[in-house]
PDB file of C-alpha atoms and ligand atoms in Angstrom:
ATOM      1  CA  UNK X 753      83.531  86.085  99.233  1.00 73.00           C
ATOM      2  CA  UNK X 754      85.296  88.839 100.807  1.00 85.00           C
ATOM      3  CA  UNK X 755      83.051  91.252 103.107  1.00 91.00           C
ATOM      4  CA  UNK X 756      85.063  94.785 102.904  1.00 93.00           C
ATOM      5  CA  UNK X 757      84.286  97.259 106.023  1.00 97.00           C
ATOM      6  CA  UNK X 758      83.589 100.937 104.256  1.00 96.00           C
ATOM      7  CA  UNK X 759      82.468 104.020 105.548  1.00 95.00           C
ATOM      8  CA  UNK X 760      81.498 106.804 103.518  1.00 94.00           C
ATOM      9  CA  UNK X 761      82.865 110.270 103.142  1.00 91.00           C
ATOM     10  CA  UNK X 762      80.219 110.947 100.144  1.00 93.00           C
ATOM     11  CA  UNK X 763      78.829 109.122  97.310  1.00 94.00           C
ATOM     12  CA  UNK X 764      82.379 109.505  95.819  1.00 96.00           C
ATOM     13  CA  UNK X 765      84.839 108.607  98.517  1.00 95.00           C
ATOM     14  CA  UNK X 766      84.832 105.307 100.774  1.00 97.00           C
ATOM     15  CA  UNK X 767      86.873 104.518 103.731  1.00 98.00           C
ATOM     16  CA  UNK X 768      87.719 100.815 103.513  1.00 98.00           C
ATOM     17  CA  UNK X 769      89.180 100.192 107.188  1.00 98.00           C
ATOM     18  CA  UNK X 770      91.596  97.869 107.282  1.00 98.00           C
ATOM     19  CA  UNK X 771      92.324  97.032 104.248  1.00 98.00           C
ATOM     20  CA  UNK X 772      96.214  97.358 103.991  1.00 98.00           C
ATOM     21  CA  UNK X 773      96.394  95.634 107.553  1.00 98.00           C
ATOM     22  CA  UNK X 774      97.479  92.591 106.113  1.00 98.00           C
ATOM     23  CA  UNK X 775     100.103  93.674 104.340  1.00 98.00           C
ATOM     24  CA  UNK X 776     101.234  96.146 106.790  1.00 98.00           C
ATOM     25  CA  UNK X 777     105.126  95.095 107.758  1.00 98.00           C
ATOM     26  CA  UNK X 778     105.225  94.875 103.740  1.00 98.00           C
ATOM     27  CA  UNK X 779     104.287  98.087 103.118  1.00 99.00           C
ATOM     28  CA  UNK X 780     107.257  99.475 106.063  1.00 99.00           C
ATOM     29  CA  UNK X 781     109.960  96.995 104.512  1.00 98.00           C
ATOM     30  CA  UNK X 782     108.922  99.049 101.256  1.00 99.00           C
ATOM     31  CA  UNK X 783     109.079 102.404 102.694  1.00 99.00           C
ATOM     32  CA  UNK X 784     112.771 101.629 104.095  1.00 98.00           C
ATOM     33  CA  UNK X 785     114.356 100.582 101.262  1.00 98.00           C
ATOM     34  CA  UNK X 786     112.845 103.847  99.304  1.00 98.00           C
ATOM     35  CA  UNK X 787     113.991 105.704 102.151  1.00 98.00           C
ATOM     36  CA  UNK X 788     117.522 103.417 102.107  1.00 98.00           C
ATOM     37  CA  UNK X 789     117.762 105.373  98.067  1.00 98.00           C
ATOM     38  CA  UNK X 790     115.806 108.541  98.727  1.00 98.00           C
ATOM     39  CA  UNK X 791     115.579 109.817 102.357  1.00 98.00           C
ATOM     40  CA  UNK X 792     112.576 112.027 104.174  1.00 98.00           C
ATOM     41  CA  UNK X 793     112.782 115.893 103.905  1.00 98.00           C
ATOM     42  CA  UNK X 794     111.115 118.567 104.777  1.00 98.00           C
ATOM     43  CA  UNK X 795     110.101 120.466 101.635  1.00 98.00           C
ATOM     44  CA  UNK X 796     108.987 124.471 101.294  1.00 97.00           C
ATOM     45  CA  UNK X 797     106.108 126.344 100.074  1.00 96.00           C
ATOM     46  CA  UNK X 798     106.569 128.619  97.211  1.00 96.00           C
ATOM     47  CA  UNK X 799     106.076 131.306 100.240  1.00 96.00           C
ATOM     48  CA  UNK X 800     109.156 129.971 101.835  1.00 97.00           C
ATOM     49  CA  UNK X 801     107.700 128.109 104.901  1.00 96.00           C
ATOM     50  CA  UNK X 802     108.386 124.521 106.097  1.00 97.00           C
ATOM     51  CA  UNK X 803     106.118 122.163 105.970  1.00 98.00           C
ATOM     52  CA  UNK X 804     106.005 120.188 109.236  1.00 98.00           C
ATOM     53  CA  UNK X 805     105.015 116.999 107.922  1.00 98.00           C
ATOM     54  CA  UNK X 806     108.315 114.972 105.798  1.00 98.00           C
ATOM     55  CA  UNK X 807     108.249 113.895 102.366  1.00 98.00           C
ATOM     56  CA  UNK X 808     109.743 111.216  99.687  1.00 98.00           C
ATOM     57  CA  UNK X 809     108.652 109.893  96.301  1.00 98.00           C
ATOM     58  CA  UNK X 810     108.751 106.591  94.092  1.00 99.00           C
ATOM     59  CA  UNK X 811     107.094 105.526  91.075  1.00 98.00           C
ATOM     60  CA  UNK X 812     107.996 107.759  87.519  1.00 98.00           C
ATOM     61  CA  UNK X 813     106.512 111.155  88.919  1.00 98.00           C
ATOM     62  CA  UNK X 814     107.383 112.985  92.501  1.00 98.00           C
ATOM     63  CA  UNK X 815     105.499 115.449  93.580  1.00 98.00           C
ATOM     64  CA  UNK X 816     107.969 118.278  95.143  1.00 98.00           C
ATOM     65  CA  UNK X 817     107.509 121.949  96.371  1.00 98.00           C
ATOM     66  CA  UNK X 818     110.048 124.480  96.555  1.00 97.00           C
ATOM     67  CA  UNK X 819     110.654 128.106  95.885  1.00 96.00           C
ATOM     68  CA  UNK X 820     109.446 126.992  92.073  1.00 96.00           C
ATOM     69  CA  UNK X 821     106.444 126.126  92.636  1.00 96.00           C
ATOM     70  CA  UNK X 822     104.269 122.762  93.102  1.00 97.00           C
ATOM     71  CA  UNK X 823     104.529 120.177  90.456  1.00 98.00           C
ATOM     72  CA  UNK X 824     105.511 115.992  89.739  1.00 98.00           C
ATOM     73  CA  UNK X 825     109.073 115.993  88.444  1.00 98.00           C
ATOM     74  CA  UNK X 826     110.556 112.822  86.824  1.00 98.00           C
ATOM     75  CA  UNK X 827     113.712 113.429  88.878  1.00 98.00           C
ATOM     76  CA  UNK X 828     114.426 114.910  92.105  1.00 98.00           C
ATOM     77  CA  UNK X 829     115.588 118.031  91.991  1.00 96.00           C
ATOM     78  CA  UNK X 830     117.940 117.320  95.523  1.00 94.00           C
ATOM     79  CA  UNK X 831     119.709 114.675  93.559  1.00 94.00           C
ATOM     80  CA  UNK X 832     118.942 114.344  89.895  1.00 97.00           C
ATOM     81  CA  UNK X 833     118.239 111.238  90.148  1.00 98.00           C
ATOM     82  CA  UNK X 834     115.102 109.535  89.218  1.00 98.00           C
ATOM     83  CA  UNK X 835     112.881 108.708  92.238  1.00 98.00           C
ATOM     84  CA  UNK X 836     112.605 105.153  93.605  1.00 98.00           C
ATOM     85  CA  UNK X 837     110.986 102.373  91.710  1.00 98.00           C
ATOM     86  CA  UNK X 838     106.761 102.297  92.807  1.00 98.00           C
ATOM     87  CA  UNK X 839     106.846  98.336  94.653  1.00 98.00           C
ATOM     88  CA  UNK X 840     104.450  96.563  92.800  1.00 98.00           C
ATOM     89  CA  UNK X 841     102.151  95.873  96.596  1.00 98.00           C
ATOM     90  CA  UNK X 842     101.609 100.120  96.306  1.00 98.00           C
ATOM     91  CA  UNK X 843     100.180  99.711  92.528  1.00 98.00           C
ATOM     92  CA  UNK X 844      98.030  96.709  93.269  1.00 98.00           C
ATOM     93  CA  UNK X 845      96.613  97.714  96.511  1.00 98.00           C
ATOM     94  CA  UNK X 846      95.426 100.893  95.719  1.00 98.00           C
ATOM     95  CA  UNK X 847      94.602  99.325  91.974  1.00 98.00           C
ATOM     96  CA  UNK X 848      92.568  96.712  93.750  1.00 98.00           C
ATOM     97  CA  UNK X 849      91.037  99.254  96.550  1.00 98.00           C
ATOM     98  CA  UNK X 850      89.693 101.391  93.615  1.00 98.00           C
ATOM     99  CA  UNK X 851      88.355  98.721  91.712  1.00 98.00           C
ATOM    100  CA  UNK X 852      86.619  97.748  95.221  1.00 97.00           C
ATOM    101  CA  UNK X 853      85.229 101.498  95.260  1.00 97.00           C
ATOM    102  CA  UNK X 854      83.899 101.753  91.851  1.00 96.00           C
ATOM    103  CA  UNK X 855      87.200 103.198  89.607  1.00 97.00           C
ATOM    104  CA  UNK X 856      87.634 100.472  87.741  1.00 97.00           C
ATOM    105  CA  UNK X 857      91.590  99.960  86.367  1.00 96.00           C
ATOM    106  CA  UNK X 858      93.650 102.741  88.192  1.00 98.00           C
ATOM    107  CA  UNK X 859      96.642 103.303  87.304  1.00 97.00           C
ATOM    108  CA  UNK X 860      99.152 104.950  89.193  1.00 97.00           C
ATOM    109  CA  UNK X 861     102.576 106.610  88.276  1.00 98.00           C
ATOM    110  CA  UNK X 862     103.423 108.377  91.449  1.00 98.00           C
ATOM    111  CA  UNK X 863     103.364 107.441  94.966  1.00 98.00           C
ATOM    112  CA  UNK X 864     103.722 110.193  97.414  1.00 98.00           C
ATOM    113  CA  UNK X 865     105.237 109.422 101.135  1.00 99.00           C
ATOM    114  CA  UNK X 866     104.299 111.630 104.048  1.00 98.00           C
ATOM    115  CA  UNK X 867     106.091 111.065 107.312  1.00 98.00           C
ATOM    116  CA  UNK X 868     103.829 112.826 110.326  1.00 98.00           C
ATOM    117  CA  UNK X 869     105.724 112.874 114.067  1.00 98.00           C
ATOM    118  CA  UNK X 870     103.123 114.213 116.776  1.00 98.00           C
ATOM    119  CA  UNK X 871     102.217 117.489 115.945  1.00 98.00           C
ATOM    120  CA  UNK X 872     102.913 118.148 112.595  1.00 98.00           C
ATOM    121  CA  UNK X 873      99.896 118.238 110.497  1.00 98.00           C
ATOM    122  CA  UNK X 874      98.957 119.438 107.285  1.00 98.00           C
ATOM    123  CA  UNK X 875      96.313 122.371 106.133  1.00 96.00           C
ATOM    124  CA  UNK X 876      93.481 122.531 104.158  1.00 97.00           C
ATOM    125  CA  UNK X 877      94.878 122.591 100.333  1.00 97.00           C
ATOM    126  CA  UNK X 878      93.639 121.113  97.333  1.00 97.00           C
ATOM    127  CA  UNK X 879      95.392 118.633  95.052  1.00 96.00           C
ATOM    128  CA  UNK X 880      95.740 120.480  91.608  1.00 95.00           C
ATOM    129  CA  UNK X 881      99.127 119.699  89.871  1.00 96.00           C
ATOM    130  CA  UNK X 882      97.801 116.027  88.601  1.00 96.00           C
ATOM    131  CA  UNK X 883      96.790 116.564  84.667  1.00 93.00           C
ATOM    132  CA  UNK X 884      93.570 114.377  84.961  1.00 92.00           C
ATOM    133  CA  UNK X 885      90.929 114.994  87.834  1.00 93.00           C
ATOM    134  CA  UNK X 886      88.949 111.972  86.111  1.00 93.00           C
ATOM    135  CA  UNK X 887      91.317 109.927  87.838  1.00 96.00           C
ATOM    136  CA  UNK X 888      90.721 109.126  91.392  1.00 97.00           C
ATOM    137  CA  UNK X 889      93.403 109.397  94.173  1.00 98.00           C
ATOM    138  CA  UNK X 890      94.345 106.210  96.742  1.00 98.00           C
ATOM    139  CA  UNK X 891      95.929 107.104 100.428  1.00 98.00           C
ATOM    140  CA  UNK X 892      96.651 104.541 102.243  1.00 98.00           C
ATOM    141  CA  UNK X 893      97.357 105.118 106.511  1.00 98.00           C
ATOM    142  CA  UNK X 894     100.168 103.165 108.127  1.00 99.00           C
ATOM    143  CA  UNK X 895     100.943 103.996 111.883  1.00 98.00           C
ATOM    144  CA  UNK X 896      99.213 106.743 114.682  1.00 98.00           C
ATOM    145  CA  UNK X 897      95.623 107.776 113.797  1.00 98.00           C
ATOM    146  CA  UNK X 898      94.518 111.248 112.928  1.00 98.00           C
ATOM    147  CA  UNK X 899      91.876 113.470 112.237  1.00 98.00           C
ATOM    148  CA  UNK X 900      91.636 114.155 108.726  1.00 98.00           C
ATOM    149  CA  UNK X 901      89.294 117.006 107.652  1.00 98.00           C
ATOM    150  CA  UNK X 902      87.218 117.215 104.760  1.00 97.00           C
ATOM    151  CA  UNK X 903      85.791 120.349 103.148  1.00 97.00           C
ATOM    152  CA  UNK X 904      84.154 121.668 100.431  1.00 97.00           C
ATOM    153  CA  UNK X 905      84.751 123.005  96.754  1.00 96.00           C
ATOM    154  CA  UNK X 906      86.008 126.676  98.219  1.00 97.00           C
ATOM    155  CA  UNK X 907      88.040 126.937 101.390  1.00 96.00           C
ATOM    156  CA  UNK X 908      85.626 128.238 103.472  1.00 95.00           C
ATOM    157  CA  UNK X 909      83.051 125.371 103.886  1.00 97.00           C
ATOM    158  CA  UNK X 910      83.228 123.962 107.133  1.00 97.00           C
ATOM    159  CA  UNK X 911      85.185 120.169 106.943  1.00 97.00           C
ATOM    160  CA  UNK X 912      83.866 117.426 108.020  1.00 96.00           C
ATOM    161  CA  UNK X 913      86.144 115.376 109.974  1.00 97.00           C
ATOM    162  CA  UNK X 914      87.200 111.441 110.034  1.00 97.00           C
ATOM    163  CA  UNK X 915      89.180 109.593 112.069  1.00 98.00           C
ATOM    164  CA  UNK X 916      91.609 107.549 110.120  1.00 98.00           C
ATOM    165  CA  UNK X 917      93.820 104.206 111.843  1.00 98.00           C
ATOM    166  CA  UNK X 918      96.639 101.969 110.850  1.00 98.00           C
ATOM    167  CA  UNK X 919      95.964 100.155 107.682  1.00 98.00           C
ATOM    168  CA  UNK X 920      92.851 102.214 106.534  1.00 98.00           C
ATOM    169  CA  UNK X 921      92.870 103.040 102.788  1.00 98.00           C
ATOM    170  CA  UNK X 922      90.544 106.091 100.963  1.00 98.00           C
ATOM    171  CA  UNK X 923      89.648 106.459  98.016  1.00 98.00           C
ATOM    172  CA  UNK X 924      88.620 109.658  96.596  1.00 97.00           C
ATOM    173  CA  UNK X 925      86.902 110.391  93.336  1.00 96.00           C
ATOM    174  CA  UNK X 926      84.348 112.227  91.228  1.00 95.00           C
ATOM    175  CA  UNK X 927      83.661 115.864  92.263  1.00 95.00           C
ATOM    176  CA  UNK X 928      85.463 115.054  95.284  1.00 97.00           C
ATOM    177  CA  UNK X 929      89.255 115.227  93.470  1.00 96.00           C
ATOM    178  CA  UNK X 930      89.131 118.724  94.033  1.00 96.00           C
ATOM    179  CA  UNK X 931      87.702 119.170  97.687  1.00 97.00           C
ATOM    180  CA  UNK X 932      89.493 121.298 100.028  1.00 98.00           C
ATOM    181  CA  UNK X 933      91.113 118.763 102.741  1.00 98.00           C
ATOM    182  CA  UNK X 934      94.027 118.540 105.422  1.00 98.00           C
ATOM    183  CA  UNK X 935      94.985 116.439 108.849  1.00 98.00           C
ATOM    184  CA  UNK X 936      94.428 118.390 112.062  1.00 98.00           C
ATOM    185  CA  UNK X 937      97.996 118.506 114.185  1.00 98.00           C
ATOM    186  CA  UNK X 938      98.973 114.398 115.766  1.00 98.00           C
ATOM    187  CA  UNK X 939      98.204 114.312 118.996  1.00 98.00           C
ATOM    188  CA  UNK X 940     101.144 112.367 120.952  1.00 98.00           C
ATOM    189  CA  UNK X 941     100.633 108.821 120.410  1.00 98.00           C
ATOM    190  CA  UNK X 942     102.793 105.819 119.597  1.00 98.00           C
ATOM    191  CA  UNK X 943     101.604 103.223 117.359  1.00 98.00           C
ATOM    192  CA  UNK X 944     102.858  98.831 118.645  1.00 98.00           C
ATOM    193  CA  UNK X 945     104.318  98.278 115.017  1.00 98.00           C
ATOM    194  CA  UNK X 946     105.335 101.980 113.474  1.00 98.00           C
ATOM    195  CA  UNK X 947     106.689 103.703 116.668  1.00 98.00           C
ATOM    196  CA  UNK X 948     105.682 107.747 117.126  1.00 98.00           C
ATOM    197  CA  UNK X 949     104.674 108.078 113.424  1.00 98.00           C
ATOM    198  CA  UNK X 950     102.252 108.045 110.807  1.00 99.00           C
ATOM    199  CA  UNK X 951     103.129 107.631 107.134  1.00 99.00           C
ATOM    200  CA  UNK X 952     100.906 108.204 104.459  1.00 98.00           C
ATOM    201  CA  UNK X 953     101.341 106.985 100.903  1.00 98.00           C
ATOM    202  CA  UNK X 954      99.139 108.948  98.728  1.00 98.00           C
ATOM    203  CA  UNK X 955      98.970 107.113  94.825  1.00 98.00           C
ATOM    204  CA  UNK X 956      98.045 108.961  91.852  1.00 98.00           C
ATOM    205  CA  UNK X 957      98.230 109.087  88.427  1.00 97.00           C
ATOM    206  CA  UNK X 958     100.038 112.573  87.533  1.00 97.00           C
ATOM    207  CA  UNK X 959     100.861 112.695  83.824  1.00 96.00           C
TER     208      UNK X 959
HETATM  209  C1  LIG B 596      90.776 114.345  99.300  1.00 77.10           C
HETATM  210  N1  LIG B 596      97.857 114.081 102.293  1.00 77.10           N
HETATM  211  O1  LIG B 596      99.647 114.605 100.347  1.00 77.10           O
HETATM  212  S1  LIG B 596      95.781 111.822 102.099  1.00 77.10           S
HETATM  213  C2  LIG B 596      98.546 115.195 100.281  1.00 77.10           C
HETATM  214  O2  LIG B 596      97.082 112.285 105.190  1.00 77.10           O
HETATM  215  C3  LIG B 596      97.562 114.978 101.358  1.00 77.10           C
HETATM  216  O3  LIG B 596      98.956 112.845 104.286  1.00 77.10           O
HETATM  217  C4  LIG B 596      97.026 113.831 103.427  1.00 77.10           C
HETATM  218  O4  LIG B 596      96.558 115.618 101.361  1.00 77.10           O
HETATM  219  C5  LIG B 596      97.738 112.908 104.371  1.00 77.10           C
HETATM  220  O5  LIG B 596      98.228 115.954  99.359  1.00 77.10           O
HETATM  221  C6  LIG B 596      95.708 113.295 103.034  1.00 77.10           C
HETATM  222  C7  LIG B 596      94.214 111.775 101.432  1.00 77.10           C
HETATM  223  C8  LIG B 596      93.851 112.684 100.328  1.00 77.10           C
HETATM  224  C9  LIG B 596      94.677 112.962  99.272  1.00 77.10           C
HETATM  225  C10 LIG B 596      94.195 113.727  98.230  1.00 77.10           C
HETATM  226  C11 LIG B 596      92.883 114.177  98.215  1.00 77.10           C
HETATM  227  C12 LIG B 596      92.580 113.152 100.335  1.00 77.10           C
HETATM  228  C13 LIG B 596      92.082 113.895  99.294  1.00 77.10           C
HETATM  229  C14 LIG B 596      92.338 114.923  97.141  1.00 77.10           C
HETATM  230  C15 LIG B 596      91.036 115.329  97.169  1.00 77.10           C
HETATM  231  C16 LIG B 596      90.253 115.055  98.255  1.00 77.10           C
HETATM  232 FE1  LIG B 597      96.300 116.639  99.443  1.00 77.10          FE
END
């Protein structure tokens, strides 16, 4: 019997600390060699401004921003080329962490990478270019901890925060696909396996 440590954002989105600990250095050997075929940048809004936090793709869909708009492309627009392959660890741990949370049988086609150094962060912004909001989305933390914030259904109501640490996974469903949410600025911190960084690898199923 396994004995999984949650916490609870709501009734529709757990917290299951440590869950990708074990598999950590798998999950970084992963990230390099997508990084090794498709490396970190920072993308722009539609308005035109950086965004401090750097991004990559695998799996069939990448999500990208530029002067275009927000949206999954098959390709990359950079290169053309089709995004790295999703490693199989991403689709079963986040399969196997929404199973654990009640979303039985998720299946994920994209896998987005967010590279944070200290003080980049990201604001409050709903996820809205994904076709099905039925369909729950997995984020798994690797690296420095940080204060995520989690709002309501309009972008005023106040967030309520959570701390999140190396090898925590969330999963996020129901009514709560479309909450308002972001990660307050990282404070300076180095983490003993991942250096000054935290990477995020959000999975969802876009198309
Ligand atoms: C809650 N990334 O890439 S992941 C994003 O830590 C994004 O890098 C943050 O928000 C990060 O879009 C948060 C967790 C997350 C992702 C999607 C959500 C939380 C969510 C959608 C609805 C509610
Ligand atoms: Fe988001």
């Amino acid at each position: 019997m396994r004995n999984i440590d949650f916490d609870k954002f709501s009734e529709h989105s757990l917290v299951l600390r440590n869950y990708a600990k074990n598999f950590d250095t798998q999950l970084l050997e992963e990230i390099e060699n997508i990084v090794k075929q498709n490396d970190f940048r920072h993308m722009k809004t539609p308005k035109g401004h950086q965004m401090s936090a750097s991004m990559t793709n695998c799996g069939e869909y990448g999500w990208v921003s530029d002067k275009f708009g927000y949206r999954y492309e098959k390709t990359d627009p950079k290169t053309n080329q089709p995004w790295p392959k999703m490693p199989e660890i991403f689709r079963d741990l986040a399969r196997s962490a929404a199973d654990d949370s009640g979303y039985i049988n998720f299946e994920s086609d994209a896998c987005l990478i967010n590279r944070y150094r200290p003080k980049a962060a990201m604001a409050l912004h709903q996820d809205k270019d994904e076709h099905d909001f039925t369909q729950p989305i997995v984020s798994i933390s690797l690296g420095i901890s940080v204060t995520f914030l989690f709002g309501g259904l309009t972008r005023t109501e106040k967030p309520v925060t959570k701390e999140l640490h190396h090898g925590d996974i969330v999963v996020w469903g129901g009514p709560d696909r479309l909450r308002f949410h972001g990660v307050r600025p990282l404070k300076n911190n180095t983490h003993p396996l991942v250096g000054p960084l935290r990477f995020n690898l959000t999975l969802r199923k876009a198309n």
